[in-house]
Tab-separated table of C-alpha atoms in Angstrom:
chain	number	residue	atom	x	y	z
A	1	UNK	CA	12.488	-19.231	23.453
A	2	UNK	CA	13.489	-15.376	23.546
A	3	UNK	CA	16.111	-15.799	26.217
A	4	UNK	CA	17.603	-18.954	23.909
A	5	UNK	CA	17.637	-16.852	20.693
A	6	UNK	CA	19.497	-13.905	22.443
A	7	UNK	CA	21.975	-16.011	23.303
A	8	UNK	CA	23.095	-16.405	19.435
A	9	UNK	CA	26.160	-14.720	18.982
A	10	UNK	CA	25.858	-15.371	15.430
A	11	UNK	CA	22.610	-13.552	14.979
A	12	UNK	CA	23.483	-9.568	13.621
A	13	UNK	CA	19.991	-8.923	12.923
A	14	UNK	CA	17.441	-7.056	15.253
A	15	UNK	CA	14.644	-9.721	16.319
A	16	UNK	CA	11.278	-8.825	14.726
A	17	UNK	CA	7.801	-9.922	15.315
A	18	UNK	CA	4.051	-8.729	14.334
A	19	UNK	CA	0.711	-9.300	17.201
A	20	UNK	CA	-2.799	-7.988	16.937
A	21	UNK	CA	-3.096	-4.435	18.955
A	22	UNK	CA	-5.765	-6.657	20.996
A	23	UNK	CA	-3.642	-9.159	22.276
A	24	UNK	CA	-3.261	-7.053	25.078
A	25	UNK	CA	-0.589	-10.101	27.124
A	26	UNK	CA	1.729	-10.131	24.491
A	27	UNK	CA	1.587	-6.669	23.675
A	28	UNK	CA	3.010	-5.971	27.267
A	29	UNK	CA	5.642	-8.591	27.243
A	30	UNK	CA	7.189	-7.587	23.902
A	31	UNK	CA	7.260	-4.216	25.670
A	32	UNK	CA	8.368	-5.634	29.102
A	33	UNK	CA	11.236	-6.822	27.080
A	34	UNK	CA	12.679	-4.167	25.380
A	35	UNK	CA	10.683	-4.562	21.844
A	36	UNK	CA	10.081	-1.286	19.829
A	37	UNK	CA	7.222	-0.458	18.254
A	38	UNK	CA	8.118	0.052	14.637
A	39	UNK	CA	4.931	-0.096	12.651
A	40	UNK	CA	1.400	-0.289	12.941
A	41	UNK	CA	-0.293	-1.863	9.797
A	42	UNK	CA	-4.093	-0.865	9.008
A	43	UNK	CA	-6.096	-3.298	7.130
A	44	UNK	CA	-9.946	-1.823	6.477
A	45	UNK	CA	-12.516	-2.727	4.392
A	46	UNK	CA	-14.534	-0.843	2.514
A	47	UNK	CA	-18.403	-1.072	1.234
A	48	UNK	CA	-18.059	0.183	-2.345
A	49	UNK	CA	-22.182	1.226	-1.801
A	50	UNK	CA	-20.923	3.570	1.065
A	51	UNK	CA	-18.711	5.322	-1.158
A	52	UNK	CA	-21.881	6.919	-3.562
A	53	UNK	CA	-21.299	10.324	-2.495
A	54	UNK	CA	-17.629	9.966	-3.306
A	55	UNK	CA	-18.627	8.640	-6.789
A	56	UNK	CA	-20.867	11.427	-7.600
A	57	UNK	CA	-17.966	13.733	-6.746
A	58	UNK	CA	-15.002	12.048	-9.181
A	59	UNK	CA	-15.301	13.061	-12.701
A	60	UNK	CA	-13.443	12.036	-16.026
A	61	UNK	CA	-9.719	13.865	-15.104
A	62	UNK	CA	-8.115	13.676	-18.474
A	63	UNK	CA	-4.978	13.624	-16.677
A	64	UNK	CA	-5.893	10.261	-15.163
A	65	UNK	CA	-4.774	7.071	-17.151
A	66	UNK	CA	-5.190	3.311	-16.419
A	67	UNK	CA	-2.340	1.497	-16.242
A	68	UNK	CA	-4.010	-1.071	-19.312
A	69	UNK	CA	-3.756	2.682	-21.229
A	70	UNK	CA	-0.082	3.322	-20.438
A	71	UNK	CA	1.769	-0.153	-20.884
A	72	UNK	CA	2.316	-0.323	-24.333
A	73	UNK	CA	4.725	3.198	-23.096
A	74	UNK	CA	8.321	1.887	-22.144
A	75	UNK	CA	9.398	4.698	-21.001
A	76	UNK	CA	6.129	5.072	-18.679
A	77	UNK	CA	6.682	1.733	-17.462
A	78	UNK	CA	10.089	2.446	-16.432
A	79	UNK	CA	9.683	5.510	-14.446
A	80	UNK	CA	6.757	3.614	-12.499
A	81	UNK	CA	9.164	0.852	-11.336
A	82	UNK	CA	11.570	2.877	-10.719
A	83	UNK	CA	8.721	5.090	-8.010
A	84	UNK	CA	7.304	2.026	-6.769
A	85	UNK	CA	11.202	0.597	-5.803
A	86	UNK	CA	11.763	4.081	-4.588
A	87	UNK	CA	8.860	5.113	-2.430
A	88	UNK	CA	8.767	0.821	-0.609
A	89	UNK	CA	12.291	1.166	0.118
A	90	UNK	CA	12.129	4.556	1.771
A	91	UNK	CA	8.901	3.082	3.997
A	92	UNK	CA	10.891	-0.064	4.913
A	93	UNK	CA	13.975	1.895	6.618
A	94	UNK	CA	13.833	0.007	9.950
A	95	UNK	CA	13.484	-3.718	8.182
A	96	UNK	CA	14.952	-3.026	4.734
A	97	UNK	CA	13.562	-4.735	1.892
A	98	UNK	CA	15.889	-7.246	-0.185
A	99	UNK	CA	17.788	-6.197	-2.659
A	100	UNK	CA	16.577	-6.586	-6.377
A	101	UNK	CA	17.086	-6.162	-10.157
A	102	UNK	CA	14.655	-3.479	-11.914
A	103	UNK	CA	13.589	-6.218	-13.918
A	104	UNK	CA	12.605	-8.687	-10.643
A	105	UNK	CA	10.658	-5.255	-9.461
A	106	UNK	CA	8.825	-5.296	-12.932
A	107	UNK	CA	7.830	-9.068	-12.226
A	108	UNK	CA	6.499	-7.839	-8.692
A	109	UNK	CA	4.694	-4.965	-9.560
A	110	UNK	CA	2.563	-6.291	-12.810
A	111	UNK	CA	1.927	-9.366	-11.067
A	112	UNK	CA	-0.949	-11.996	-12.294
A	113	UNK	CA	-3.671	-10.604	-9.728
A	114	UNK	CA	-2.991	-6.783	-10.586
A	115	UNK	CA	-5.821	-5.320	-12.301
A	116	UNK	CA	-4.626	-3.346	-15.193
A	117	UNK	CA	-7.815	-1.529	-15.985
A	118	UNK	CA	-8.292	-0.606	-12.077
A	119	UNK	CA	-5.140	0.731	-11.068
A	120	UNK	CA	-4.072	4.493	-12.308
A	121	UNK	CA	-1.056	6.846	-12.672
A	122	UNK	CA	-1.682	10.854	-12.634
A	123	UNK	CA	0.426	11.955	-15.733
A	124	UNK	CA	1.401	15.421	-16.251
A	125	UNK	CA	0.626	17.847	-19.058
A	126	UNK	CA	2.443	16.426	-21.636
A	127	UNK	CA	1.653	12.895	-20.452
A	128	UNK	CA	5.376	12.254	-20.329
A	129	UNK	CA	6.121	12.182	-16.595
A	130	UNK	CA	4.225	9.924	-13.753
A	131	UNK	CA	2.906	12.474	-11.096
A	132	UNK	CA	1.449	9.852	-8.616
A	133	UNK	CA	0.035	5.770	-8.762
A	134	UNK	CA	-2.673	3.384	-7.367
A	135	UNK	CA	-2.669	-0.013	-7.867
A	136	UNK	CA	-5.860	-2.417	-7.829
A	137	UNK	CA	-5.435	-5.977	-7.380
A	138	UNK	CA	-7.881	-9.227	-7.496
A	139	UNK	CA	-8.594	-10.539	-3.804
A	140	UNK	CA	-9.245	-13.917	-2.779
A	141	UNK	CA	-11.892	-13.031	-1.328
A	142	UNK	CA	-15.579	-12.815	-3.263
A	143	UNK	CA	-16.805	-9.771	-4.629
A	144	UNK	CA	-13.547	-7.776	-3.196
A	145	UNK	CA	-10.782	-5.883	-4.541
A	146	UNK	CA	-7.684	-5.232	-2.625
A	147	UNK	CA	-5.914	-1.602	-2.706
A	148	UNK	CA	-2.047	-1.553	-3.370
A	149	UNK	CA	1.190	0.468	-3.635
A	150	UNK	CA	0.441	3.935	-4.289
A	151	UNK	CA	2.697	6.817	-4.341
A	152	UNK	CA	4.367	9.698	-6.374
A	153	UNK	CA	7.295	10.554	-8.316
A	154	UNK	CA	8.630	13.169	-5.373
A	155	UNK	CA	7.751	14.738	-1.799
A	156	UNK	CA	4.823	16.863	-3.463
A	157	UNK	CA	1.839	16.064	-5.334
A	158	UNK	CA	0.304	13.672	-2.171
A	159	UNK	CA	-3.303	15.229	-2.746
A	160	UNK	CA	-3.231	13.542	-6.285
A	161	UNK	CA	-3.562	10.023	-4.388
A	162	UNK	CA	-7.179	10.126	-3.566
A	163	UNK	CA	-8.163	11.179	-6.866
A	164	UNK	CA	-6.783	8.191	-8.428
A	165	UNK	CA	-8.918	6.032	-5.368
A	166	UNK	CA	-12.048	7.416	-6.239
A	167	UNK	CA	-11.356	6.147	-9.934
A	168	UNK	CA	-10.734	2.695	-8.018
A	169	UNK	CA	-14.024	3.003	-6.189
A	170	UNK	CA	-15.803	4.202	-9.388
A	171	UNK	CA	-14.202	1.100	-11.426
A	172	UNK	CA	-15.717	-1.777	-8.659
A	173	UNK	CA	-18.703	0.204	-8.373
A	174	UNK	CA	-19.129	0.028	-12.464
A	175	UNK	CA	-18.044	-4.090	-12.040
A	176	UNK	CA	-20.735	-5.213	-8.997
A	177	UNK	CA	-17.173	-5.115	-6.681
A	178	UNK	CA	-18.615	-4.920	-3.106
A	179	UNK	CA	-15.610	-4.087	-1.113
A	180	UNK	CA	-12.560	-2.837	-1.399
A	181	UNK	CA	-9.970	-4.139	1.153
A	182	UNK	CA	-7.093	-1.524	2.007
A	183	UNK	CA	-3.448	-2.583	3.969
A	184	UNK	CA	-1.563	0.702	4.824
A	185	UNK	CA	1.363	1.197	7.497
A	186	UNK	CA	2.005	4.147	9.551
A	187	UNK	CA	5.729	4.463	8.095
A	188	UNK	CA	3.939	5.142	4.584
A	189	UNK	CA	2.639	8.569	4.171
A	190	UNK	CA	1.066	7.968	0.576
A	191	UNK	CA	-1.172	5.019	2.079
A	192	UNK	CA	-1.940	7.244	5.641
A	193	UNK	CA	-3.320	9.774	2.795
A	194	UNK	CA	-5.730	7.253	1.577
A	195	UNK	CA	-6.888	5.972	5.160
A	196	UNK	CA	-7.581	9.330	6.319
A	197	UNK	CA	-9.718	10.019	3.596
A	198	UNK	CA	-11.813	7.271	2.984
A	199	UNK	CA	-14.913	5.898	5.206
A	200	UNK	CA	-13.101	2.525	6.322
A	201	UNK	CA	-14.564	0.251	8.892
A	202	UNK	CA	-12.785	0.355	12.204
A	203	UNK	CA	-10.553	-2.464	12.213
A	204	UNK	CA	-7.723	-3.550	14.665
A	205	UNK	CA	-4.263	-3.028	14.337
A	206	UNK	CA	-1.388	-5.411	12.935
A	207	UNK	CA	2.084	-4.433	15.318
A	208	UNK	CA	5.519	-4.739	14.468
A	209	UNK	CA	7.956	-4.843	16.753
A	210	UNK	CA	11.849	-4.666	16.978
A	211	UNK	CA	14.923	-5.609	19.391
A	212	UNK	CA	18.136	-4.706	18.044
């Protein structure tokens, strides 16, 4: 089927395909055949009861708002779209993501299964400006909440991100959420942040690969 497909003169786009780091025979042809490893996609869970220490550490940060607090702000709203469009363009380089409205962002970001009261922008000072973000969403999966997007409004301010997760940790914990199930790729340094702090179980690896 590969050697069929490359002969498509009409295809312009590199070929592009995702395996489990432990399918160890695939892995090696993909590579035998001149596929690039583009990505590597992490997706953990975590046991909200492992995380007690974590919650006896995160206090009330008057800086911290949920997003339930901040909607009724347009201009709040705004400035979070426009971070969110921002940061998962810039992590989607290699495979870039199709091209939208702001509005059609707005639709994907507050979709039905985000959890207002769970997910949490770091405001500044004067509560005008969007530092950093977290989103929370509902899971299919009982008595679990998924992590989203998170980011912030420029290069700096990274170390924010965690604080906002142990507000997410503190909110299942308060709600009888068991676990907390995380997805975070390798090209995105604001989700890295969050895997590198937080006690996730060990997990395989989801691989992209790319031929151009």
């Amino acid at each position: 089927m590969l050697a069929e497909v490359e002969k498509m003169e009409t295809i312009n786009l590199p070929l592009q395909t995702s395996i489990w780091e432990t399918s160890v025979n695939l892995k090696k042809f993909y590579e035998d055949n001149g596929f690039i490893e583009i990505r590597r996609t992490y997706m953990p869970l975590l046991k909200v009861s492992d995380a007690k220490k974590v919650l006896s550490n995160t206090s009330n940060n008057v800086a911290i708002k949920s997003l339930k607090e901040v909607m009724s702000n347009d201009l709040l709203v705004e400035s979070l779209t426009h971070n969110v469009k921002r940061n998962y363009e810039n992590t989607h380089l290699v495979n870039p993501v199709a091209t939208m409205g702001i509005d059609e962002w707005k639709d994907l970001i507050f979709a039905d299964d985000l959890v207002l009261s769970g997910s949490y922008v770091y405001l500044d000072n004067d509560e005008k400006q969007i530092l950093a973000y977290s989103f929370l969403h509902d899971s299919e999966k009982e008595s679990t909440l998924e992590l989203g997007w998170c980011g912030t409004a420029g290069s700096e301010n990274i170390e924010l991100i965690p604080q906002l997760v142990y507000q997410q940790i503190r909110y299942a914990y308060k709600h009888d959420i068991q676990f907390i199930l995380g997805e975070f790729d390798t090209t995105d340094k604001y989700g890295m942040e969050v895997l590198n702090y937080l006690l996730f179980a060990p997990c395989p690896t989801w691989i992209t690969y790319q031929k151009k």
